[in-house]
Amino acid sequence: NAGVMQNPRHLVRRRGQEARLRCSPMKGHSHVYWYRQLPEEGLKFMVYLQKENIIDESGMPKERFSAEFPKEGPSILRIQQVVRGDSAAYFCASSFSGRPVETQYFGPGTRLLVL
Amino acid sequence: KQEVTQIPAALSVPEGENLVLNCSFTDSAIYNLQWFRQDPGKGLTSLLLIQSSQREQTSGRLNASLDKSSGRSTLYIAASQPGDSATYLCAGASSGGYQKVTFGIGTKLQVIP
């Protein structure tokens, strides 16, 4: 019973390149949440997705960032034209139904370094 | 809007001491409160999860308590060991139509041999 999987675990990009971060939720989970942890800061909510729908993207920067969770395959957090300030750890979590009482299970994170 | 605060930001103790990490939250209507451990450059390890109907949870040398009325949670670590050195994060789950998890910034613990 695998937990939440994220890949890659570490990603290095040069300024201006694109970064794609993948999150495979726990088996049977159809709700995914992305969080960002900037250096010396706490984890901050970015976006909440169900299969094929974005439910809440209030924490995601309006430009250069996008997220999707297709019917098949992992959820993708995409950062276009990365800048040094995007260097952070990106965590995803999943839950079964998204109900408020349900626990979110966290993945190991992807550490993005922008040179 | 839920806010989670952790005090102290950093703590250094000699090996063998018992210690308490504090977490406070502003919205008492939480569904659960979770304590995580994070090692430098690593992911999150869930330590204890306390549901809103519970008062405490225990796992080995760890004990976490939850007092919703005062908006506080504590993580008690007994007989600390150098291997306990890490950052400890507190996270409160509230409702906003779905479960919203708000993290504290963490307490960085160093246990000195």
Short mmCIF file of C-alpha atoms in Angstrom, two decimals:
data_model
loop_
_atom_site.label_atom_id
_atom_site.label_comp_id
_atom_site.label_asym_id
_atom_site.label_seq_id
_atom_site.Cartn_x
_atom_site.Cartn_y
_atom_site.Cartn_z
CA ASN A 1 0.00 0.00 0.00
CA ALA A 2 2.27 2.73 -1.29
CA GLY A 3 1.97 6.19 0.14
CA VAL A 4 2.00 9.46 -1.74
CA MET A 5 4.78 9.47 -4.31
CA GLN A 6 6.53 12.51 -5.67
CA ASN A 7 9.13 12.74 -8.37
CA PRO A 8 11.68 13.84 -8.93
CA ARG A 9 12.89 14.18 -5.37
CA HIS A 10 15.43 16.78 -6.42
CA LEU A 11 15.27 19.03 -9.46
CA VAL A 12 17.80 21.58 -10.64
CA ARG A 13 16.83 24.15 -13.23
CA ARG A 14 18.44 27.25 -14.66
CA ARG A 15 16.58 30.54 -14.66
CA GLY A 16 14.04 30.67 -17.46
CA GLN A 17 13.58 26.91 -17.77
CA GLU A 18 10.43 25.00 -16.93
CA ALA A 19 9.97 22.76 -13.91
CA ARG A 20 7.48 19.90 -13.79
CA LEU A 21 6.77 18.27 -10.47
CA ARG A 22 4.71 15.09 -10.25
CA CYS A 23 2.56 13.72 -7.49
CA SER A 24 0.93 10.31 -7.44
CA PRO A 25 -1.67 10.15 -4.67
CA MET A 26 -2.28 7.17 -2.46
CA LYS A 27 -4.25 4.38 -4.09
CA GLY A 28 -7.92 5.23 -4.17
CA HIS A 29 -7.38 8.94 -3.42
CA SER A 30 -8.77 11.41 -5.91
CA HIS A 31 -7.97 14.66 -4.11
CA VAL A 32 -4.57 16.30 -4.23
CA TYR A 33 -3.16 19.33 -2.43
CA TRP A 34 0.11 21.12 -3.20
CA TYR A 35 2.14 23.05 -0.63
CA ARG A 36 5.33 25.07 -0.92
CA GLN A 37 8.00 25.46 1.74
CA LEU A 38 10.31 28.38 1.09
CA PRO A 39 13.65 28.43 2.91
CA GLU A 40 13.20 29.13 6.62
CA GLU A 41 9.43 29.32 6.23
CA GLY A 42 6.51 27.05 6.99
CA LEU A 43 4.60 25.06 4.43
CA LYS A 44 2.00 27.16 2.64
CA PHE A 45 -1.02 25.90 0.75
CA MET A 46 -0.92 26.44 -2.99
CA VAL A 47 -3.70 24.55 -4.75
CA TYR A 48 -6.32 21.86 -4.25
CA LEU A 49 -7.41 19.62 -7.11
CA GLN A 50 -9.82 16.81 -7.72
CA LYS A 51 -9.59 14.66 -10.80
CA GLU A 52 -9.81 17.01 -13.79
CA ASN A 53 -10.85 19.98 -11.63
CA ILE A 54 -9.11 22.77 -9.78
CA ILE A 55 -11.09 23.43 -6.60
CA ASP A 56 -9.02 26.12 -4.91
CA GLU A 57 -5.93 27.80 -6.33
CA SER A 58 -5.93 30.75 -3.99
CA GLY A 59 -2.41 30.05 -2.74
CA MET A 60 -0.78 29.70 -6.12
CA PRO A 61 1.00 32.62 -7.80
CA LYS A 62 -1.09 33.93 -10.69
CA GLU A 63 1.73 33.90 -13.18
CA ARG A 64 4.04 31.11 -14.30
CA PHE A 65 2.46 28.49 -12.03
CA SER A 66 -0.18 25.97 -13.10
CA ALA A 67 -1.46 22.66 -11.80
CA GLU A 68 -3.45 19.83 -13.22
CA PHE A 69 -4.75 16.45 -12.13
CA PRO A 70 -5.84 14.52 -15.21
CA LYS A 71 -8.23 11.61 -15.26
CA GLU A 72 -5.30 9.28 -15.71
CA GLY A 73 -1.81 9.78 -14.31
CA PRO A 74 -0.24 11.92 -11.64
CA SER A 75 -0.96 15.48 -10.67
CA ILE A 76 1.49 17.93 -12.21
CA LEU A 77 2.66 21.23 -10.79
CA ARG A 78 4.24 23.22 -13.57
CA ILE A 79 6.42 26.28 -13.13
CA GLN A 80 7.32 28.15 -16.28
CA GLN A 81 10.33 30.44 -16.65
CA VAL A 82 11.63 29.64 -13.19
CA VAL A 83 13.37 32.29 -11.13
CA ARG A 84 15.66 31.90 -8.13
CA GLY A 85 12.79 32.73 -5.77
CA ASP A 86 11.05 29.54 -6.87
CA SER A 87 13.73 27.49 -5.11
CA ALA A 88 11.82 25.65 -2.42
CA ALA A 89 10.50 22.29 -1.33
CA TYR A 90 7.17 21.39 -2.91
CA PHE A 91 5.01 18.89 -1.08
CA CYS A 92 1.84 17.26 -2.18
CA ALA A 93 -0.78 15.53 -0.08
CA SER A 94 -3.77 13.40 -0.96
CA SER A 95 -7.06 12.40 0.57
CA PHE A 96 -9.81 10.01 -0.38
CA SER A 97 -12.84 12.23 -0.69
CA GLY A 98 -11.80 15.74 0.29
CA ARG A 99 -14.25 15.93 3.17
CA PRO A 100 -13.10 18.32 5.89
CA VAL A 101 -12.81 15.55 8.48
CA GLU A 102 -10.49 13.49 6.33
CA THR A 103 -6.75 13.40 6.98
CA GLN A 104 -4.33 14.45 4.27
CA TYR A 105 -1.33 12.20 3.70
CA PHE A 106 1.87 13.90 2.66
CA GLY A 107 4.48 12.89 0.12
CA PRO A 108 8.27 13.20 0.56
CA GLY A 109 8.49 16.43 -1.40
CA THR A 110 10.44 17.68 -4.38
CA ARG A 111 13.30 20.05 -3.75
CA LEU A 112 13.65 22.55 -6.56
CA LEU A 113 16.86 24.49 -6.93
CA VAL A 114 17.01 27.28 -9.48
CA LEU A 115 20.51 28.33 -10.48
CA LYS B 1 -8.38 32.26 8.87
CA GLN B 2 -6.35 29.73 10.82
CA GLU B 3 -2.95 30.77 12.10
CA VAL B 4 -0.53 28.38 13.76
CA THR B 5 2.32 29.55 15.95
CA GLN B 6 5.11 27.47 17.40
CA ILE B 7 7.23 28.43 20.36
CA PRO B 8 10.16 28.32 20.76
CA ALA B 9 11.60 28.66 17.28
CA ALA B 10 14.70 26.80 18.40
CA LEU B 11 15.60 24.68 21.38
CA SER B 12 18.82 23.09 22.52
CA VAL B 13 18.82 20.54 25.33
CA PRO B 14 21.28 18.00 26.75
CA GLU B 15 20.65 14.37 26.02
CA GLY B 16 18.27 12.68 28.44
CA GLU B 17 16.14 15.69 29.20
CA ASN B 18 12.39 15.71 28.85
CA LEU B 19 11.10 18.58 26.77
CA VAL B 20 7.91 20.22 25.59
CA LEU B 21 7.24 21.89 22.27
CA ASN B 22 4.33 24.28 22.05
CA CYS B 23 1.84 25.00 19.30
CA SER B 24 -1.04 27.46 19.35
CA PHE B 25 -3.81 27.96 16.83
CA THR B 26 -6.39 30.68 16.40
CA ASP B 27 -9.39 28.74 15.07
CA SER B 28 -10.61 26.25 17.66
CA ALA B 29 -12.90 24.60 15.09
CA ILE B 30 -10.17 22.26 13.94
CA TYR B 31 -10.71 18.72 12.73
CA ASN B 32 -7.34 17.44 13.74
CA LEU B 33 -3.88 18.51 14.72
CA GLN B 34 -0.81 16.74 13.48
CA TRP B 35 2.82 16.83 14.54
CA PHE B 36 5.50 16.19 11.94
CA ARG B 37 9.23 15.77 12.04
CA GLN B 38 11.40 17.19 9.29
CA ASP B 39 15.09 16.44 8.99
CA PRO B 40 17.28 18.90 7.06
CA GLY B 41 16.66 18.59 3.34
CA LYS B 42 14.17 15.79 3.88
CA GLY B 43 10.43 15.27 3.71
CA LEU B 44 7.80 15.16 6.42
CA THR B 45 7.43 12.30 8.85
CA SER B 46 4.07 12.20 10.57
CA LEU B 47 4.56 11.60 14.29
CA LEU B 48 1.15 11.93 15.90
CA LEU B 49 -2.33 12.84 14.73
CA ILE B 50 -4.92 13.99 17.24
CA GLN B 51 -8.53 14.11 16.11
CA SER B 52 -10.67 16.94 17.46
CA SER B 53 -12.55 14.52 19.71
CA GLN B 54 -9.33 13.32 21.35
CA ARG B 55 -7.25 14.93 24.09
CA GLU B 56 -3.94 13.22 23.48
CA GLN B 57 -2.02 10.63 21.54
CA THR B 58 1.07 8.68 22.49
CA SER B 59 3.71 6.90 20.49
CA GLY B 60 6.79 5.60 22.26
CA ARG B 61 8.57 8.50 23.92
CA LEU B 62 6.24 11.03 22.30
CA ASN B 63 3.01 12.37 23.71
CA ALA B 64 0.89 15.04 22.06
CA SER B 65 -2.00 16.82 23.71
CA LEU B 66 -4.78 18.95 22.30
CA ASP B 67 -6.80 21.60 24.10
CA LYS B 68 -9.25 23.11 21.62
CA SER B 69 -10.73 25.56 24.10
CA SER B 70 -7.40 27.26 24.68
CA GLY B 71 -6.15 26.74 21.14
CA ARG B 72 -3.06 24.85 22.21
CA SER B 73 -1.22 21.65 21.55
CA THR B 74 1.98 20.35 23.09
CA LEU B 75 4.43 17.70 22.01
CA TYR B 76 6.22 16.07 24.91
CA ILE B 77 9.43 14.17 24.22
CA ALA B 78 10.71 12.02 27.03
CA ALA B 79 14.36 11.15 27.58
CA SER B 80 15.56 13.03 24.52
CA GLN B 81 18.26 11.51 22.30
CA PRO B 82 20.62 13.07 19.75
CA GLY B 83 18.60 11.29 17.05
CA ASP B 84 15.62 13.44 18.01
CA SER B 85 17.40 16.48 16.58
CA ALA B 86 15.18 17.81 13.79
CA THR B 87 12.57 20.45 13.10
CA TYR B 88 9.14 19.68 14.50
CA LEU B 89 6.12 21.05 12.68
CA CYS B 90 2.63 21.46 14.01
CA ALA B 91 -0.27 21.52 11.54
CA GLY B 92 -3.92 22.25 12.19
CA ALA B 93 -6.69 21.08 9.87
CA SER B 94 -9.72 23.35 9.61
CA SER B 95 -12.75 23.47 7.39
CA GLY B 96 -13.11 25.78 4.44
CA GLY B 97 -15.48 23.60 2.50
CA TYR B 98 -12.68 21.08 2.41
CA GLN B 99 -9.89 20.36 4.83
CA LYS B 100 -7.42 23.21 4.98
CA VAL B 101 -4.13 22.41 6.67
CA THR B 102 -2.17 25.28 8.18
CA PHE B 103 1.39 24.72 9.29
CA GLY B 104 3.46 26.43 11.92
CA ILE B 105 6.97 27.46 11.03
CA GLY B 106 8.41 24.78 13.29
CA THR B 107 10.67 24.36 16.30
CA LYS B 108 14.25 23.40 15.53
CA LEU B 109 15.42 20.97 18.19
CA GLN B 110 19.01 20.10 18.94
CA VAL B 111 19.79 17.40 21.47
CA ILE B 112 23.38 17.61 22.61
CA PRO B 113 25.15 14.35 23.47
#
